[in-house]
């Protein structure tokens, strides 16, 4: 393991930002409290002042509005039943001045209509008299310090998990253990993303990088053996997905199944769109499978629908399979591969296949959902996320919008929320259809160039290369000298496949600096990493 990670972690553990120590001086929180029985609340005011809060008190709504207009307050406590202006009327006028300041309504009445009116006026909290000082304090913390408290708690929890994950990584992990480690890393990545503690996020990033190095070694050691193994300890891979995961779900119930393959959807992206889907579906299975190499659409996705490895597809469909060197679309025959796969497994399903590459086609798909309910299996391939990752390389505006991983996830979330695909999923839920959501591969943000030399026939992908007479440092790549070992097509006797590992990418010596500057920090796929190879598979049933 990298000792620098532990050193940085120990250093950060002692820092006040991580431990939550109140060693830094902060401006006092200013509270405005309006209540006609303020004399009875003096002990509460003293309690808050001793806690370091600055409390201004008034006894009626008019004075509350005047004070609020003249000063700056962080939070307001407002009695619902005051002489003159009521609490609800005062609330409305304060909101007209500044709608962002949280207001806590305090009332003796538990009448439902009062609560509904207050909630409708966008109060931040609702307390019933008599209130005790700790209730007041909790409400302040909940409304003003919630983000800080969550951030500190998250950092503390990750500190506890850090060493556990690190110790797991020091062992020789099985496939199941790799899935568990990756789930944990993505969970903490999403949690720490919400935290203001950037130092802890940096530690997580280092730990994830360390995990990718070790995962690459795992793949180098086991990949060819896993392709040939038949026991249950090895992962389900792309070419086995139809037989082992999809068709059993189709057969498990009479309701139609919609298999939705979102091209290039990483596990972290699945996690951020999952809550939206779970408003309409319940999760029956949330699993991960291993994408084949190369983690590129023309290999991985064709393998899924054919239920075969690439060399087997080439042999079975010599007129349909296109190799890297050949001209033409490499994913033009998935519909035929799917039909043949179903026939080969003796599944006489009425089925459909549609590929969505633009918004207009997406809207048309939504309108046609009702007609698909008679089918046993409906396959939808949705290409937006893959196009987004490529656009991030080619378009400066997209680079700025998806500047880091959090921004990339946010962009995915925003797209999905307003997409025809989400509309289609809601329609399927209404009609009590079932869905599978999966992908063919993920993507990784590349950083470190690896020099490679090859002739004009070598493919252009930055994460894998195949061809003849390529020169590279064997220590920096995963090399497959005999493509048949990995069940990949072989066009020439001297053909070799090489795969970039971790966050590396291939670069040619010609115009090297420009090439590296242009592609560094772009999203690529085709090689070996947790993000590219360990990808989601979920089964969802309608509520």
JSON list of C-alpha atoms in Angstrom, two decimals, residues 152-267:
[
{"chain": "A", "resi": 152, "resn": "UNK", "atom": "CA", "xyz": [-18.07, 16.63, 10.00]},
{"chain": "A", "resi": 153, "resn": "UNK", "atom": "CA", "xyz": [-19.99, 13.41, 10.63]},
{"chain": "A", "resi": 154, "resn": "UNK", "atom": "CA", "xyz": [-19.27, 12.19, 7.11]},
{"chain": "A", "resi": 155, "resn": "UNK", "atom": "CA", "xyz": [-15.56, 12.91, 7.48]},
{"chain": "A", "resi": 156, "resn": "UNK", "atom": "CA", "xyz": [-15.47, 11.11, 10.83]},
{"chain": "A", "resi": 157, "resn": "UNK", "atom": "CA", "xyz": [-17.26, 8.07, 9.42]},
{"chain": "A", "resi": 158, "resn": "UNK", "atom": "CA", "xyz": [-14.90, 7.90, 6.43]},
{"chain": "A", "resi": 159, "resn": "UNK", "atom": "CA", "xyz": [-11.93, 8.07, 8.80]},
{"chain": "A", "resi": 160, "resn": "UNK", "atom": "CA", "xyz": [-13.25, 4.92, 10.45]},
{"chain": "A", "resi": 161, "resn": "UNK", "atom": "CA", "xyz": [-13.84, 3.23, 7.07]},
{"chain": "A", "resi": 162, "resn": "UNK", "atom": "CA", "xyz": [-10.52, 4.31, 5.55]},
{"chain": "A", "resi": 163, "resn": "UNK", "atom": "CA", "xyz": [-8.34, 1.81, 7.35]},
{"chain": "A", "resi": 164, "resn": "UNK", "atom": "CA", "xyz": [-10.84, -0.98, 6.82]},
{"chain": "A", "resi": 165, "resn": "UNK", "atom": "CA", "xyz": [-10.79, -0.42, 3.05]},
{"chain": "A", "resi": 166, "resn": "UNK", "atom": "CA", "xyz": [-7.00, -0.08, 3.07]},
{"chain": "A", "resi": 167, "resn": "UNK", "atom": "CA", "xyz": [-6.57, -3.35, 4.92]},
{"chain": "A", "resi": 168, "resn": "UNK", "atom": "CA", "xyz": [-8.92, -5.06, 2.46]},
{"chain": "A", "resi": 169, "resn": "UNK", "atom": "CA", "xyz": [-6.82, -3.76, -0.42]},
{"chain": "A", "resi": 170, "resn": "UNK", "atom": "CA", "xyz": [-3.70, -5.23, 1.13]},
{"chain": "A", "resi": 171, "resn": "UNK", "atom": "CA", "xyz": [-5.22, -8.71, 0.80]},
{"chain": "A", "resi": 172, "resn": "UNK", "atom": "CA", "xyz": [-5.52, -10.82, -2.34]},
{"chain": "A", "resi": 173, "resn": "UNK", "atom": "CA", "xyz": [-9.11, -9.99, -3.19]},
{"chain": "A", "resi": 174, "resn": "UNK", "atom": "CA", "xyz": [-11.66, -12.20, -4.91]},
{"chain": "A", "resi": 175, "resn": "UNK", "atom": "CA", "xyz": [-14.12, -10.84, -7.46]},
{"chain": "A", "resi": 176, "resn": "UNK", "atom": "CA", "xyz": [-16.85, -10.57, -4.83]},
{"chain": "A", "resi": 177, "resn": "UNK", "atom": "CA", "xyz": [-14.49, -8.63, -2.55]},
{"chain": "A", "resi": 178, "resn": "UNK", "atom": "CA", "xyz": [-13.58, -6.28, -5.40]},
{"chain": "A", "resi": 179, "resn": "UNK", "atom": "CA", "xyz": [-17.27, -5.56, -5.91]},
{"chain": "A", "resi": 180, "resn": "UNK", "atom": "CA", "xyz": [-17.64, -4.74, -2.21]},
{"chain": "A", "resi": 181, "resn": "UNK", "atom": "CA", "xyz": [-14.58, -2.46, -2.21]},
{"chain": "A", "resi": 182, "resn": "UNK", "atom": "CA", "xyz": [-15.79, -0.59, -5.28]},
{"chain": "A", "resi": 183, "resn": "UNK", "atom": "CA", "xyz": [-19.26, -0.12, -3.79]},
{"chain": "A", "resi": 184, "resn": "UNK", "atom": "CA", "xyz": [-17.69, 1.37, -0.67]},
{"chain": "A", "resi": 185, "resn": "UNK", "atom": "CA", "xyz": [-15.39, 3.68, -2.63]},
{"chain": "A", "resi": 186, "resn": "UNK", "atom": "CA", "xyz": [-18.28, 5.00, -4.73]},
{"chain": "A", "resi": 187, "resn": "UNK", "atom": "CA", "xyz": [-20.46, 5.40, -1.63]},
{"chain": "A", "resi": 188, "resn": "UNK", "atom": "CA", "xyz": [-17.83, 7.54, 0.10]},
{"chain": "A", "resi": 189, "resn": "UNK", "atom": "CA", "xyz": [-17.09, 9.46, -3.07]},
{"chain": "A", "resi": 190, "resn": "UNK", "atom": "CA", "xyz": [-20.73, 10.51, -3.24]},
{"chain": "A", "resi": 191, "resn": "UNK", "atom": "CA", "xyz": [-20.92, 11.24, 0.49]},
{"chain": "A", "resi": 192, "resn": "UNK", "atom": "CA", "xyz": [-17.70, 13.27, 0.66]},
{"chain": "A", "resi": 193, "resn": "UNK", "atom": "CA", "xyz": [-18.78, 15.17, -2.45]},
{"chain": "A", "resi": 194, "resn": "UNK", "atom": "CA", "xyz": [-21.48, 16.76, -0.25]},
{"chain": "A", "resi": 195, "resn": "UNK", "atom": "CA", "xyz": [-18.94, 17.61, 2.44]},
{"chain": "A", "resi": 196, "resn": "UNK", "atom": "CA", "xyz": [-17.03, 20.88, 2.68]},
{"chain": "A", "resi": 197, "resn": "UNK", "atom": "CA", "xyz": [-13.94, 18.94, 3.75]},
{"chain": "A", "resi": 198, "resn": "UNK", "atom": "CA", "xyz": [-11.87, 18.94, 0.57]},
{"chain": "A", "resi": 199, "resn": "UNK", "atom": "CA", "xyz": [-8.90, 17.31, 2.30]},
{"chain": "A", "resi": 200, "resn": "UNK", "atom": "CA", "xyz": [-10.89, 14.16, 3.05]},
{"chain": "A", "resi": 201, "resn": "UNK", "atom": "CA", "xyz": [-12.07, 14.01, -0.57]},
{"chain": "A", "resi": 202, "resn": "UNK", "atom": "CA", "xyz": [-8.42, 14.15, -1.65]},
{"chain": "A", "resi": 203, "resn": "UNK", "atom": "CA", "xyz": [-7.64, 11.19, 0.63]},
{"chain": "A", "resi": 204, "resn": "UNK", "atom": "CA", "xyz": [-10.55, 9.25, -0.89]},
{"chain": "A", "resi": 205, "resn": "UNK", "atom": "CA", "xyz": [-9.27, 10.07, -4.40]},
{"chain": "A", "resi": 206, "resn": "UNK", "atom": "CA", "xyz": [-5.83, 8.74, -3.45]},
{"chain": "A", "resi": 207, "resn": "UNK", "atom": "CA", "xyz": [-7.33, 5.58, -2.00]},
{"chain": "A", "resi": 208, "resn": "UNK", "atom": "CA", "xyz": [-9.40, 5.04, -5.13]},
{"chain": "A", "resi": 209, "resn": "UNK", "atom": "CA", "xyz": [-6.30, 5.49, -7.28]},
{"chain": "A", "resi": 210, "resn": "UNK", "atom": "CA", "xyz": [-4.47, 2.91, -5.15]},
{"chain": "A", "resi": 211, "resn": "UNK", "atom": "CA", "xyz": [-7.42, 0.55, -5.57]},
{"chain": "A", "resi": 212, "resn": "UNK", "atom": "CA", "xyz": [-7.28, 0.96, -9.35]},
{"chain": "A", "resi": 213, "resn": "UNK", "atom": "CA", "xyz": [-3.60, 0.00, -9.42]},
{"chain": "A", "resi": 214, "resn": "UNK", "atom": "CA", "xyz": [-4.36, -3.18, -7.48]},
{"chain": "A", "resi": 215, "resn": "UNK", "atom": "CA", "xyz": [-7.48, -3.93, -9.51]},
{"chain": "A", "resi": 216, "resn": "UNK", "atom": "CA", "xyz": [-5.41, -3.71, -12.70]},
{"chain": "A", "resi": 217, "resn": "UNK", "atom": "CA", "xyz": [-3.05, -6.32, -11.27]},
{"chain": "A", "resi": 218, "resn": "UNK", "atom": "CA", "xyz": [-6.06, -8.48, -10.42]},
{"chain": "A", "resi": 219, "resn": "UNK", "atom": "CA", "xyz": [-7.27, -8.27, -14.03]},
{"chain": "A", "resi": 220, "resn": "UNK", "atom": "CA", "xyz": [-3.83, -8.94, -15.49]},
{"chain": "A", "resi": 221, "resn": "UNK", "atom": "CA", "xyz": [-3.47, -12.05, -13.33]},
{"chain": "A", "resi": 222, "resn": "UNK", "atom": "CA", "xyz": [-6.98, -13.43, -13.69]},
{"chain": "A", "resi": 223, "resn": "UNK", "atom": "CA", "xyz": [-8.69, -12.12, -16.83]},
{"chain": "A", "resi": 224, "resn": "UNK", "atom": "CA", "xyz": [-7.88, -14.96, -19.24]},
{"chain": "A", "resi": 225, "resn": "UNK", "atom": "CA", "xyz": [-8.50, -17.57, -16.52]},
{"chain": "A", "resi": 226, "resn": "UNK", "atom": "CA", "xyz": [-11.90, -15.99, -15.69]},
{"chain": "A", "resi": 227, "resn": "UNK", "atom": "CA", "xyz": [-12.97, -16.21, -19.34]},
{"chain": "A", "resi": 228, "resn": "UNK", "atom": "CA", "xyz": [-12.44, -19.96, -19.29]},
{"chain": "A", "resi": 229, "resn": "UNK", "atom": "CA", "xyz": [-13.67, -20.73, -15.76]},
{"chain": "A", "resi": 230, "resn": "UNK", "atom": "CA", "xyz": [-17.13, -22.14, -15.09]},
{"chain": "A", "resi": 231, "resn": "UNK", "atom": "CA", "xyz": [-17.44, -21.99, -11.29]},
{"chain": "A", "resi": 232, "resn": "UNK", "atom": "CA", "xyz": [-19.55, -19.49, -9.33]},
{"chain": "A", "resi": 233, "resn": "UNK", "atom": "CA", "xyz": [-16.55, -17.61, -7.86]},
{"chain": "A", "resi": 234, "resn": "UNK", "atom": "CA", "xyz": [-15.79, -15.84, -11.15]},
{"chain": "A", "resi": 235, "resn": "UNK", "atom": "CA", "xyz": [-17.78, -12.81, -12.28]},
{"chain": "A", "resi": 236, "resn": "UNK", "atom": "CA", "xyz": [-20.63, -12.71, -14.72]},
{"chain": "A", "resi": 237, "resn": "UNK", "atom": "CA", "xyz": [-19.14, -11.02, -17.79]},
{"chain": "A", "resi": 238, "resn": "UNK", "atom": "CA", "xyz": [-20.61, -9.20, -20.78]},
{"chain": "A", "resi": 239, "resn": "UNK", "atom": "CA", "xyz": [-21.07, -12.26, -23.00]},
{"chain": "A", "resi": 240, "resn": "UNK", "atom": "CA", "xyz": [-22.79, -14.15, -20.14]},
{"chain": "A", "resi": 241, "resn": "UNK", "atom": "CA", "xyz": [-25.14, -11.36, -19.15]},
{"chain": "A", "resi": 242, "resn": "UNK", "atom": "CA", "xyz": [-28.01, -12.46, -21.38]},
{"chain": "A", "resi": 243, "resn": "UNK", "atom": "CA", "xyz": [-27.90, -16.11, -20.29]},
{"chain": "A", "resi": 244, "resn": "UNK", "atom": "CA", "xyz": [-27.17, -15.67, -16.60]},
{"chain": "A", "resi": 245, "resn": "UNK", "atom": "CA", "xyz": [-28.85, -12.38, -15.67]},
{"chain": "A", "resi": 246, "resn": "UNK", "atom": "CA", "xyz": [-31.34, -11.12, -18.27]},
{"chain": "A", "resi": 247, "resn": "UNK", "atom": "CA", "xyz": [-33.21, -14.15, -19.59]},
{"chain": "A", "resi": 248, "resn": "UNK", "atom": "CA", "xyz": [-33.89, -15.56, -16.08]},
{"chain": "A", "resi": 249, "resn": "UNK", "atom": "CA", "xyz": [-35.56, -12.25, -15.18]},
{"chain": "A", "resi": 250, "resn": "UNK", "atom": "CA", "xyz": [-37.64, -12.33, -18.37]},
{"chain": "A", "resi": 251, "resn": "UNK", "atom": "CA", "xyz": [-38.81, -15.84, -17.48]},
{"chain": "A", "resi": 252, "resn": "UNK", "atom": "CA", "xyz": [-39.47, -15.08, -13.80]},
{"chain": "A", "resi": 253, "resn": "UNK", "atom": "CA", "xyz": [-42.81, -13.27, -14.28]},
{"chain": "A", "resi": 254, "resn": "UNK", "atom": "CA", "xyz": [-45.50, -12.80, -16.92]},
{"chain": "A", "resi": 255, "resn": "UNK", "atom": "CA", "xyz": [-45.25, -9.00, -17.03]},
{"chain": "A", "resi": 256, "resn": "UNK", "atom": "CA", "xyz": [-43.28, -7.51, -19.94]},
{"chain": "A", "resi": 257, "resn": "UNK", "atom": "CA", "xyz": [-39.64, -6.68, -19.28]},
{"chain": "A", "resi": 258, "resn": "UNK", "atom": "CA", "xyz": [-37.88, -3.60, -20.61]},
{"chain": "A", "resi": 259, "resn": "UNK", "atom": "CA", "xyz": [-34.11, -3.99, -20.71]},
{"chain": "A", "resi": 260, "resn": "UNK", "atom": "CA", "xyz": [-32.66, -0.47, -20.77]},
{"chain": "A", "resi": 261, "resn": "UNK", "atom": "CA", "xyz": [-28.98, -0.29, -21.64]},
{"chain": "A", "resi": 262, "resn": "UNK", "atom": "CA", "xyz": [-27.60, 3.21, -21.03]},
{"chain": "A", "resi": 263, "resn": "UNK", "atom": "CA", "xyz": [-24.33, 3.26, -22.95]},
{"chain": "A", "resi": 264, "resn": "UNK", "atom": "CA", "xyz": [-21.27, 4.19, -20.87]},
{"chain": "A", "resi": 265, "resn": "UNK", "atom": "CA", "xyz": [-23.07, 4.47, -17.51]},
{"chain": "A", "resi": 266, "resn": "UNK", "atom": "CA", "xyz": [-20.69, 4.22, -14.57]},
{"chain": "A", "resi": 267, "resn": "UNK", "atom": "CA", "xyz": [-21.77, 2.85, -11.21]}
]
